[in-house]
Coordinates of C-alpha atoms and ligand atoms in Angstrom, one line a residue:
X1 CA -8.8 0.5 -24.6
X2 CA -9.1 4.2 -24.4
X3 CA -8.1 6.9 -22.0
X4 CA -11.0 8.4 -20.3
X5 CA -11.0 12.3 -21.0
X6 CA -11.1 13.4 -17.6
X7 CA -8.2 11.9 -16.8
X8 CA -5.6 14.5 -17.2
X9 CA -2.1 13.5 -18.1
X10 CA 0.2 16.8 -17.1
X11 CA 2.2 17.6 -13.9
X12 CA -0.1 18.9 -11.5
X13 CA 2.0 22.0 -9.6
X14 CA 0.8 25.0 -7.5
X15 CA -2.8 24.2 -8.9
X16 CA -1.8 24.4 -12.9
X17 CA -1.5 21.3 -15.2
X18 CA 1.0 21.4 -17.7
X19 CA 4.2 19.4 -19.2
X20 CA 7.2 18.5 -17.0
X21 CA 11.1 19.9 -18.2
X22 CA 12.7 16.7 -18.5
X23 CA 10.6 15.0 -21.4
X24 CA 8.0 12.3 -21.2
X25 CA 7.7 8.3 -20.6
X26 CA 4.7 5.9 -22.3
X27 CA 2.4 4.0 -19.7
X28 CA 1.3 1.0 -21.0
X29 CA -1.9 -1.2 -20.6
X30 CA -0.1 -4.7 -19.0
X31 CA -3.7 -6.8 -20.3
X32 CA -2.0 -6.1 -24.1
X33 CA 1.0 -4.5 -24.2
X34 CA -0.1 -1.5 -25.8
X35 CA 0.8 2.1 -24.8
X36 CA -2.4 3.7 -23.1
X37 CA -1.3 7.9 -23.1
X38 CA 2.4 9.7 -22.3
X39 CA 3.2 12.0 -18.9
X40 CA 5.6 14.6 -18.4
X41 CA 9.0 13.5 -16.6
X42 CA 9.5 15.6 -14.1
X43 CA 12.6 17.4 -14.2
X44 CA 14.4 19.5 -10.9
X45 CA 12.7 22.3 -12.1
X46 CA 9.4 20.9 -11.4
X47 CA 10.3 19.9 -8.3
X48 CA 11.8 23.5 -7.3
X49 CA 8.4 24.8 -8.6
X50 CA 6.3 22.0 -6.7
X51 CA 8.5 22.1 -3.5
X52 CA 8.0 26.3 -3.6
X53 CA 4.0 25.9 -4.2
X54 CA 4.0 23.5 -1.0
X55 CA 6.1 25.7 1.1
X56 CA 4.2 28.9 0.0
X57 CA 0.7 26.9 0.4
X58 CA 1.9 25.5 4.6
X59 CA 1.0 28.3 6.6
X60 CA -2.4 29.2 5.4
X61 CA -3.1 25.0 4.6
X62 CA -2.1 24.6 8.6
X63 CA -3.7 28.0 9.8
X64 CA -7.1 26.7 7.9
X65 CA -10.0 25.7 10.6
X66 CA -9.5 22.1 11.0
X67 CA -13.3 22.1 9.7
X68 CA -12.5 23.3 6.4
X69 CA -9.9 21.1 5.9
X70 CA -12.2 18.4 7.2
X71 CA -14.7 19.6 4.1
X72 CA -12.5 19.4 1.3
X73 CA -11.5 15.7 2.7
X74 CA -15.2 14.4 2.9
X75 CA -16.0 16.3 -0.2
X76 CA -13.1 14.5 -2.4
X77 CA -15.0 11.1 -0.5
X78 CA -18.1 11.7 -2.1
X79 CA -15.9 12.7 -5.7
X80 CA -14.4 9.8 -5.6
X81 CA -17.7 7.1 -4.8
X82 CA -19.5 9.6 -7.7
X83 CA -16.9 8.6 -9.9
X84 CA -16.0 5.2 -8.2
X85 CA -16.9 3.1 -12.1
X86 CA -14.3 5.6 -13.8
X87 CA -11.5 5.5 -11.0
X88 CA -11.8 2.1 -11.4
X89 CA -11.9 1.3 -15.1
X90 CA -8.8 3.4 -14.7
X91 CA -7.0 1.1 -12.7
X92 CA -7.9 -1.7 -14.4
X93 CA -6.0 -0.2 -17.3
X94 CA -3.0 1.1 -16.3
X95 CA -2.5 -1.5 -13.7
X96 CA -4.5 -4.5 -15.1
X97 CA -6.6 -5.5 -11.4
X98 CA -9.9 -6.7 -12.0
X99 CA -12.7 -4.3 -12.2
X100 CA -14.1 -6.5 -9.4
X101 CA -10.4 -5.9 -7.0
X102 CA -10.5 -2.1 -8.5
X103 CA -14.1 -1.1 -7.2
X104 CA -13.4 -2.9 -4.0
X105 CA -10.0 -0.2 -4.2
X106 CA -12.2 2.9 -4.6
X107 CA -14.0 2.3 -1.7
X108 CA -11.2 1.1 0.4
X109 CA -9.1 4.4 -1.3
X110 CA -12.3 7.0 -0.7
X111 CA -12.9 5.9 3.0
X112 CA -9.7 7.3 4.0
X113 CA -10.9 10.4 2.7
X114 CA -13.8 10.2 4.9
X115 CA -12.1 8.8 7.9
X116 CA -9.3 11.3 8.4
X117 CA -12.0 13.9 7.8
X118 CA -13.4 12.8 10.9
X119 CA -9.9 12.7 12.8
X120 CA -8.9 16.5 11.3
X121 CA -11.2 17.7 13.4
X122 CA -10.0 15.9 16.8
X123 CA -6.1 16.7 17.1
X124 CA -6.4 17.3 20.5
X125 CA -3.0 18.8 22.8
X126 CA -3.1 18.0 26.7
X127 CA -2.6 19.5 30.0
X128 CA -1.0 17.6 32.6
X129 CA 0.8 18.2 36.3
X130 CA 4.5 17.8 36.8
X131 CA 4.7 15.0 39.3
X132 CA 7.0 17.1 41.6
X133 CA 3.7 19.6 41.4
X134 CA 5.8 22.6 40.7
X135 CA 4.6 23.1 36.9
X136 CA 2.1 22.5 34.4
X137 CA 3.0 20.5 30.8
X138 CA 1.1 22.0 28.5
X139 CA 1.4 20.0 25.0
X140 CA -0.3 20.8 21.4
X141 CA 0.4 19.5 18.0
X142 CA 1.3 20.9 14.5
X143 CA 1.7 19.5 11.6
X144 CA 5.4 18.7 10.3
X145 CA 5.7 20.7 7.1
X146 CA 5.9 19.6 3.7
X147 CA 5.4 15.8 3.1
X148 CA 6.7 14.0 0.3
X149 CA 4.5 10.9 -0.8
X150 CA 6.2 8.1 -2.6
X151 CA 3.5 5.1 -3.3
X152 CA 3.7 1.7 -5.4
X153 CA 1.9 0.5 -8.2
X154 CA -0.1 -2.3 -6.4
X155 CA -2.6 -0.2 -5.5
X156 CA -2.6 3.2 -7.3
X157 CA -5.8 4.8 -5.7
X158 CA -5.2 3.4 -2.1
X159 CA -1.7 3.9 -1.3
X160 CA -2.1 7.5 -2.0
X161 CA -5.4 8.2 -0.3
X162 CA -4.0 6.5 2.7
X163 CA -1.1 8.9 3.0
X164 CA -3.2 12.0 1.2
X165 CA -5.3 12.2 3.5
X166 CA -4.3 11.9 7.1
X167 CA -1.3 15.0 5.5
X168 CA -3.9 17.1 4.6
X169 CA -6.0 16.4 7.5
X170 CA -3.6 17.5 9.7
X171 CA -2.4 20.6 8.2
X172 CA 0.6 19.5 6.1
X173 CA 0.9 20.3 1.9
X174 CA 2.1 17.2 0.0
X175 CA 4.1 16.2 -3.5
X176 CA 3.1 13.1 -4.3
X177 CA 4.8 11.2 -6.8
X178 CA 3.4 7.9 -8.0
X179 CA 5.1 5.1 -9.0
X180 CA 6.1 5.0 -13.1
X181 CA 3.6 2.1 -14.1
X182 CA 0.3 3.3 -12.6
X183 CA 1.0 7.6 -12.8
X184 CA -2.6 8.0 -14.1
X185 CA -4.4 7.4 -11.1
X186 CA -3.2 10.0 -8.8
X187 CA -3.5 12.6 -11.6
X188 CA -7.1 11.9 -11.4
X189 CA -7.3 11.9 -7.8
X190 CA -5.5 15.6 -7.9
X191 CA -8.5 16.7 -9.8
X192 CA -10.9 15.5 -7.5
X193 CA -8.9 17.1 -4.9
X194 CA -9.0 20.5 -6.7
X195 CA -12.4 20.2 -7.8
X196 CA -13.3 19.4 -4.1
X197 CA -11.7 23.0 -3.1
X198 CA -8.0 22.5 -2.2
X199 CA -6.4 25.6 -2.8
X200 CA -3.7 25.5 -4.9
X201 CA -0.6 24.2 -4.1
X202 CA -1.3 22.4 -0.9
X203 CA -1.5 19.2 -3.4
X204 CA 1.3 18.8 -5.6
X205 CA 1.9 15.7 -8.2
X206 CA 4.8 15.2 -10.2
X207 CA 5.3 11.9 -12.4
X208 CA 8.7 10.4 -13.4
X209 CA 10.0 7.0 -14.9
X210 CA 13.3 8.5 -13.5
X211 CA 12.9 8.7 -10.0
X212 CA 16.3 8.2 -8.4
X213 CA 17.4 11.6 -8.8
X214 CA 14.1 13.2 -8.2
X215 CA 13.9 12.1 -5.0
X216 CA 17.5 12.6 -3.7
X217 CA 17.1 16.0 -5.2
X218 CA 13.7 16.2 -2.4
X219 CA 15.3 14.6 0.2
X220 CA 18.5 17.2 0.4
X221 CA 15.9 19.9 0.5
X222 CA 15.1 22.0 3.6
X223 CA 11.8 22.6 2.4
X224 CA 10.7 18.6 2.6
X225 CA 9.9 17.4 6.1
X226 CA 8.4 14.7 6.0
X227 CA 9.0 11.3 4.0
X228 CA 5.9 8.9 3.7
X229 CA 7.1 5.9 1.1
X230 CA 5.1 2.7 0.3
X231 CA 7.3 0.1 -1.7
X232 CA 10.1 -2.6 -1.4
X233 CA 12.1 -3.2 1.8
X234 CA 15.4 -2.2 -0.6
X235 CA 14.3 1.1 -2.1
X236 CA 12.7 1.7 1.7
X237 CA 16.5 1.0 3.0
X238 CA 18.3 3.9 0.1
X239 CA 15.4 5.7 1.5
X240 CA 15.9 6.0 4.7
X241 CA 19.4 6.8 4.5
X242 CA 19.3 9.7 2.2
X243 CA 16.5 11.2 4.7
X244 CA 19.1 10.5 7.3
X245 CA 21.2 13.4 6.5
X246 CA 18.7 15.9 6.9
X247 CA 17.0 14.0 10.1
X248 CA 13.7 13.7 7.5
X249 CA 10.8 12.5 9.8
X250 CA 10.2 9.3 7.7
X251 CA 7.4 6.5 7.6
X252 CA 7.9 3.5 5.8
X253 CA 5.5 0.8 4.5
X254 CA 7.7 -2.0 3.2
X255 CA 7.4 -5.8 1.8
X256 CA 6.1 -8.7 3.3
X257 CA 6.8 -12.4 3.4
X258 CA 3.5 -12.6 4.9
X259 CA 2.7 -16.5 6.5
X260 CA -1.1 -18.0 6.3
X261 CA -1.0 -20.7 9.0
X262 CA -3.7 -23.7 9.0
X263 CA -4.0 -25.7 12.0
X264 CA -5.5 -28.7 11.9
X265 CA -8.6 -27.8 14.1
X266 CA -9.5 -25.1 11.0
X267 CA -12.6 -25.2 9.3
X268 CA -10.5 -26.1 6.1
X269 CA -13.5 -24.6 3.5
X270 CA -13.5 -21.3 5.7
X271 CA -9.4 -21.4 5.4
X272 CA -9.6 -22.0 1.4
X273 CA -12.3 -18.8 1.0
X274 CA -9.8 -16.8 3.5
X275 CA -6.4 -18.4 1.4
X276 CA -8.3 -17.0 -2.0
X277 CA -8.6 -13.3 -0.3
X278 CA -5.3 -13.3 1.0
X279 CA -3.3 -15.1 -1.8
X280 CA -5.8 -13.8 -5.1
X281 CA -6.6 -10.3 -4.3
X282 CA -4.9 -8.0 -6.7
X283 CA -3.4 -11.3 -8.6
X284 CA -1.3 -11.5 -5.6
X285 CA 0.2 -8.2 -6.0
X286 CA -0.5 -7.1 -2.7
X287 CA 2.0 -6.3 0.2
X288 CA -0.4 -8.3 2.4
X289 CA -1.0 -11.1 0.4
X290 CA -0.3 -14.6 2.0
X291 CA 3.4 -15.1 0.5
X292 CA 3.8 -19.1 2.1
X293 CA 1.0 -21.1 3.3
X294 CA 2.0 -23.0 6.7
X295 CA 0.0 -26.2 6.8
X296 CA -0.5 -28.7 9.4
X297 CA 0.5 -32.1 8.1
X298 CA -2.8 -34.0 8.8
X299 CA -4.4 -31.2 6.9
X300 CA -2.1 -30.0 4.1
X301 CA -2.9 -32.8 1.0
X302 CA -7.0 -31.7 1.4
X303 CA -5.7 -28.3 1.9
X304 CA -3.8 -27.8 -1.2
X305 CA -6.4 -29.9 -3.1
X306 CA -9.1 -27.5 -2.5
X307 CA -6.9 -24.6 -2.9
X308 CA -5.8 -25.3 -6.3
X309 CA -9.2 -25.9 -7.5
X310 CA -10.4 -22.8 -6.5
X311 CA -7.7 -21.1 -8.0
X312 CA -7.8 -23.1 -10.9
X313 CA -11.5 -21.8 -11.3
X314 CA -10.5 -18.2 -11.7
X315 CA -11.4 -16.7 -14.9
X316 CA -8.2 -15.3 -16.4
X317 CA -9.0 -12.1 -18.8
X318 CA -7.8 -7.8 -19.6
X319 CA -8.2 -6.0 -16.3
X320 CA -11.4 -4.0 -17.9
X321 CA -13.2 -7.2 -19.0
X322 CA -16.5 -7.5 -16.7
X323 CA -15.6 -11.1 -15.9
X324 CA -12.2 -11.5 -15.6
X325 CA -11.4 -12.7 -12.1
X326 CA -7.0 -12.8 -12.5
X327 CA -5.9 -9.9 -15.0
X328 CA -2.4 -9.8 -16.0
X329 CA 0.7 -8.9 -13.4
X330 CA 1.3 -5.4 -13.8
X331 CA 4.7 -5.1 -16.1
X332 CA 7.2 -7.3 -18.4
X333 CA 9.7 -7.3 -15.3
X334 CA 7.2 -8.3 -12.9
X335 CA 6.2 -11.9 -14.7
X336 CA 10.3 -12.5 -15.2
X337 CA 10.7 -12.1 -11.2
X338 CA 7.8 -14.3 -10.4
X339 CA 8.9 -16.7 -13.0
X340 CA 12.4 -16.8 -12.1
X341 CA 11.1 -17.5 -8.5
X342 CA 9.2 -19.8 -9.5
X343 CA 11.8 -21.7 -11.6
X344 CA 14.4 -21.8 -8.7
X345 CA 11.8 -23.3 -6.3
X346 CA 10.8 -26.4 -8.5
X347 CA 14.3 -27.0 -9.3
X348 CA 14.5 -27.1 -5.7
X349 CA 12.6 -29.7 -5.2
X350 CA 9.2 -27.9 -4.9
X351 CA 6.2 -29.1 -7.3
X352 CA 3.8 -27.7 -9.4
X353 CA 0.2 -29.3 -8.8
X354 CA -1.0 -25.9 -10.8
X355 CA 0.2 -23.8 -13.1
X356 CA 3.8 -22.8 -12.8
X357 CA 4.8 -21.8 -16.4
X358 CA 4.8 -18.2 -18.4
X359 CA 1.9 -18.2 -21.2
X360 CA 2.7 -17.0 -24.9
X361 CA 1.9 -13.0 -24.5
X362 CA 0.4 -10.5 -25.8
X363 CA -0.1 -9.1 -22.4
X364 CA 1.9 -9.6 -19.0
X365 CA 0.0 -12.7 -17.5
X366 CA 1.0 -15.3 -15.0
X367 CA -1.3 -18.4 -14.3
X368 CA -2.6 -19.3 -11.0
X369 CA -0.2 -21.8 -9.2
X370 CA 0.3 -23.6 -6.6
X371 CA 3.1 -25.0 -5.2
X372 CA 3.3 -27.9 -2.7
X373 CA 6.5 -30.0 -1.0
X374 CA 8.1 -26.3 -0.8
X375 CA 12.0 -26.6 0.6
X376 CA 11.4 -24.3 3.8
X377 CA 14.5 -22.2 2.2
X378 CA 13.6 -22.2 -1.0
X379 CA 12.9 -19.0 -3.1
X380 CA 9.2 -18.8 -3.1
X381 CA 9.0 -19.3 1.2
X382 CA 11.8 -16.9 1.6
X383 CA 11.1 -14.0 -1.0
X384 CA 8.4 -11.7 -1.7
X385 CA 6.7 -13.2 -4.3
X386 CA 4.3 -10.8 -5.6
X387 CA 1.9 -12.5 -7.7
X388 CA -0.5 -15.7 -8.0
X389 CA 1.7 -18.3 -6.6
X390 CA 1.1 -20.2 -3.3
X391 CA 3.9 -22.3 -2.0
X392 CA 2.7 -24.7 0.8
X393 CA 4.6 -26.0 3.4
X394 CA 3.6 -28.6 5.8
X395 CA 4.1 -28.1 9.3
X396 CA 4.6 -30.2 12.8
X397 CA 2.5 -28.0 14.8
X398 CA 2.1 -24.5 15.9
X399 CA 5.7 -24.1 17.3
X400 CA 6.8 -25.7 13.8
X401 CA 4.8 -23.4 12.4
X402 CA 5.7 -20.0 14.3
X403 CA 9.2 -21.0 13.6
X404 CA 9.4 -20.3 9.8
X405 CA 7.1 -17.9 10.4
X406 CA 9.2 -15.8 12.5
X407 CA 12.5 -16.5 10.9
X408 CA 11.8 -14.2 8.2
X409 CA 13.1 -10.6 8.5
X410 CA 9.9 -9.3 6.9
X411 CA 7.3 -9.1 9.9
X412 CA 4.4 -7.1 7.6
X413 CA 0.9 -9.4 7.5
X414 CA 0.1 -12.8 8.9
X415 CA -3.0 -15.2 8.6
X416 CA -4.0 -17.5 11.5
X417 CA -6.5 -20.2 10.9
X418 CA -8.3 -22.4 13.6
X419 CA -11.2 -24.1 15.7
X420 CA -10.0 -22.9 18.5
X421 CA -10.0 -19.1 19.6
X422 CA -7.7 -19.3 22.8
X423 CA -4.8 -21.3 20.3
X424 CA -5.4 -18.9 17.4
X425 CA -5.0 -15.9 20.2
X426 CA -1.4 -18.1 21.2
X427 CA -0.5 -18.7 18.2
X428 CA -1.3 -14.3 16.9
X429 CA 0.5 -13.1 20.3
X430 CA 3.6 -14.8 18.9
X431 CA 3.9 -14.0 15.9
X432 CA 6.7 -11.4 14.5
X433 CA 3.9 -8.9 12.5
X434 CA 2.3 -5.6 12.5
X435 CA -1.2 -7.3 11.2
X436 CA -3.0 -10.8 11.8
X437 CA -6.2 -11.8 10.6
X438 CA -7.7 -14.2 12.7
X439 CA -10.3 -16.4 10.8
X440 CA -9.9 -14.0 8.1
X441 CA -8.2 -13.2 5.1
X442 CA -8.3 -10.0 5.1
X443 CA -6.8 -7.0 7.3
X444 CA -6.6 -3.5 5.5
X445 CA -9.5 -1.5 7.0
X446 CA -9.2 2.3 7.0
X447 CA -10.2 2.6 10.8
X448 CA -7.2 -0.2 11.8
X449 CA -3.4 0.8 12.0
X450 CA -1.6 -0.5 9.1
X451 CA 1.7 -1.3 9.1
X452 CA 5.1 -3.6 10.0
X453 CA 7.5 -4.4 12.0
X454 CA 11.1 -5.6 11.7
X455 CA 12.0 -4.9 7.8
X456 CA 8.5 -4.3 6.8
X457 CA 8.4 -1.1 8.2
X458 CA 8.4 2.3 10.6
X459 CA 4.6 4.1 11.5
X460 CA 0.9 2.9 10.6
X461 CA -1.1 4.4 7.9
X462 CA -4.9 4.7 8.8
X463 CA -6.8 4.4 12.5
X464 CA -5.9 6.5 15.2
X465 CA -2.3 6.1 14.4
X466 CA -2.0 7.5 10.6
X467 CA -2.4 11.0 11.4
X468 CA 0.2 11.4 14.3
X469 CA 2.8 10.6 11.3
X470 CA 2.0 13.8 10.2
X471 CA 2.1 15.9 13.3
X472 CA 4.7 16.8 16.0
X473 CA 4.3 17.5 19.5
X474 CA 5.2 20.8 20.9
X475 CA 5.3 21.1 25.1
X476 CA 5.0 24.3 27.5
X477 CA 6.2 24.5 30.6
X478 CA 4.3 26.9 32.8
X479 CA 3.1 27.5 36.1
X480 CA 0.3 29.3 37.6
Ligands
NAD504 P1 9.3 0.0 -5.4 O1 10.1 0.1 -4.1 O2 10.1 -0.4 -6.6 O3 8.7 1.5 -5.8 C1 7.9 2.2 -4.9 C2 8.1 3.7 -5.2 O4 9.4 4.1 -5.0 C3 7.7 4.0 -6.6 O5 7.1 5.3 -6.6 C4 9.0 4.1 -7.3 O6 9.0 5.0 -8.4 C5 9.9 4.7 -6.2 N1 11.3 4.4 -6.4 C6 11.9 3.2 -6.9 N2 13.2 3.3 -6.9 C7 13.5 4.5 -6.3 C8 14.7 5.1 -5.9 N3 15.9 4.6 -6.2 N4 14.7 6.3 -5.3 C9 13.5 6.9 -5.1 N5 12.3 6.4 -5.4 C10 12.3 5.2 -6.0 O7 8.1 -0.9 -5.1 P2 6.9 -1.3 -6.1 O8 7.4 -2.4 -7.0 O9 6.3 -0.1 -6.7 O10 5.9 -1.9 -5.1 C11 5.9 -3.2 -4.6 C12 6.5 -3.3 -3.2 O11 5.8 -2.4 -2.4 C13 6.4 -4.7 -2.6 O12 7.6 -4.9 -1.9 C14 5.3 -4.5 -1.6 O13 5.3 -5.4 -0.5 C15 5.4 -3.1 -1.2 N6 4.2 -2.6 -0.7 C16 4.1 -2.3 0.7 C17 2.9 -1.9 1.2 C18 2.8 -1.6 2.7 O14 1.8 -1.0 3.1 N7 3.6 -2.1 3.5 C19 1.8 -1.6 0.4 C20 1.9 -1.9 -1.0 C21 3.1 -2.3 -1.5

């Protein structure tokens, strides 16, 4: 498979492509194996330079009309659905998703484009009376300053649209730096950016398979502002405490260990279509996929029966074949993890009623499985799995259920299936998470607030919410 010749692969600083100072690192196509193109590793150099562009770019990015910026962000929406087949044959390379999960990315990536060009236009101040009377409050808001954008590989188009574009939208110049395995992506979506008019500098991206020291170097900064990171719970944690020496306004997106609970009043076919959604999408690599399904007993053996035959069903192939349903997991490492999961869980006592064993390679694949008499404890119900697997554990009831539920320190995603509304309502308002889809299997929507609680994370992306992360609040006193 072949590189696409728009896709550029060079740093993208101060509106210039070129190499990085530090060397360069191979990205590789996980459906074979084989090395798709090189980028630059950027060195502290390139970060001096990107960081200096992005300072040097604030005040006239902020000073803009909020219309203009509003242009360039619904302009770089219709780039991106012009070009939606390449961004997503794109994806499916580097990252191996199905072209079927990578269109349904573009759009999902694009509307954010569209969305926060509506909101850059509506950053609105207010004007209230002291209650003792003796003085207005007079409140406006400007946009916090340099952002640094740190996003995973899961989703290489989305995760960086959903922070791209509320920063730009209101006011702030970014660096964005992808994650190692999927770097390709956001150079493209730098293009579209510059094609759609952003001046130089106000979008920065630099790629590294190094970035520890990178980032450390950005965080002890004064130039950087503002920390926006989408990954794991433990790189979230190293995270936040290097932005804690400089106070670094920070908003976290973390992992999940995201519970699908099926009460016995569920529609069980309308559970099993939802379960697919939550649990398949993205082969599983998704921070809200359904990590352990909660089933009640009476319902659990039908359940799991239909489950595994509809996953069973999927049509396992490259990421860039037209019908491949499940492409391969995105790396090496990431098939050993699942695995080794996997592994600890069945010797455990859990059982494999599909799947459950590494294939011969080339290619980083991982079958379909499902898991059923899950120990509560065991690895699969208490870590982030991050890939096809579904443990099932059967439940008492809904207070059964709400309990392993909630004992988990992750608190991102949660699915809730019944017959009844009023019990589904009980069961959502206690449950420890930032999302629930209710009869539904799927929650990510560009107008909803996305995001965690407890370990899973700090702010929402998207909604009314995203943008806020990317202003601050100045007051006035006054009288008159
Ligand atoms: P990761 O934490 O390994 O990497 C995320 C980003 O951090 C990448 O850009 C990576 O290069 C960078 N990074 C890694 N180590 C670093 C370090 N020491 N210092 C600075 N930067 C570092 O996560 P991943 O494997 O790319 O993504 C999977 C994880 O992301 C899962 O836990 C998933 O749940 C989570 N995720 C969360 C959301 C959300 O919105 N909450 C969305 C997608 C993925």
């Amino acid at each position: 498979m072949s590189l696409p010749t728009s896709v550029p692969n060079e740093l993208f600083v101060d509106g210039v492509w070129g190499p990085g100072s530090d060397g360069s690192f191979e990205v590789l196509n996980p459906s074979d194996g084989s090395v798709i193109t090189s980028v630059p590793r950027a060195g502290l150099d390139d970060l001096d330079r990107a960081l200096a562009a992005a300072a040097a770019a604030g005040p006239g990015w902020a000073g803009a009309a909020p219309r203009d910026r509003a242009e360039v962000l619904r302009t770089t929406f219709d780039l991106m659905v012009s070009r939606k087949e390449e961004i997503a044959y794109l994806m499916s390379l580097e990252m191996g998703k199905s072209l079927t999960d990578a269109l349904g990315e573009v759009a999902y990536a694009a509307e954010f484009f569209r969305w926060f060009s509506e909101e850059a236009v509506r950053v609105d101040g207010a004007l209230r009376t002291a209650p003792s009377g003796a003085n207005r409050i007079l409140t406006f808001k400007k946009p916090v300053g340099v952002a640094l954008l740190l996003t995973p590989w899961n989703f290489p188009a989305a995760m960086a649209t959903r922070k791209l574009a509320p920063a730009l939208a209101a006011g702030c110049t970014v660096v964005l730096k992808p994650a190692e395995d999927t770097p390709l992506t956001s150079l493209l979506l730098a293009s579209l950016l510059r094609e759609a008019g952003t001046p130089d500098g106000v979008v920065n991206v630099l790629t590294t398979d190094v970035p520890g020291p990178l980032v450390q170097a950005a965080l002890a900064d004064e130039r950087v502002r503002k920390l926006s990171f989408t990954g794991s719970t433990g790189v979230g944690r190293v995270l936040l405490k290097q932005a804690a020496d400089r106070i670094v306004n920070a908003s976290m997106e973390l992992g999940g260990n995201d519970p699908f609970i099926v009460l016995d009043d569920a529609d069980l076919d309308a559970a099993v279509e939802g379960a697919m959604l939550a649990k398949m999408r993205n082969g599983g690599q998704a921070c809200t996929a359904a990590n352990r399904f909660l089933v009640q007993e009476s319902v659990v053996e039908e359940f799991a029966a239909k489950l595994a035959a509809k996953m069973g069903a999927l049509r396992v192939g490259a990421g860039t074949d037209r019908d491949t349903e499940l492409g391969p997991m995105v790396s090496a490492r990431a098939v050993t993890g699942i695995a080794e999961k996997v592994d600890r869980s069945v010797a455990a006592g859990a059982r494999a009623v599909l799947g459950g064993s590494t294939p011969d390679g080339p290619g980083f694949f991982y079958p379909a499985t499902v898991l059923v008499d899950v120990p509560r404890d065991s690895a699969v119900a208490v870590e982030e799995v991050f890939g096809p697997v579904a443990p099932i554990i059967s439940v008492r009831d809904e207070d059964d259920a709400l309990a392993i539920a909630n004992a988990s320190e992750m608190g991102l995603t949660g699915y809730v299936y019944s017959g009844d509304l009023a019990r589904g309502l009980r069961v959502c308002e206690r449950l420890e998470v930032g999302m629930i889809g209710l009869n539904r299997g799927l929650v990510s929507d560009p107008a909803a607030p996305f995001g965690g609680v407890k370990q899973s994370g700090l702010g929402r992306e998207g909604g009314y919410e995203g943008i806020e992360e990317y202003l601050e609040t100045t007051y006035v006193a006054t009288s008159w």
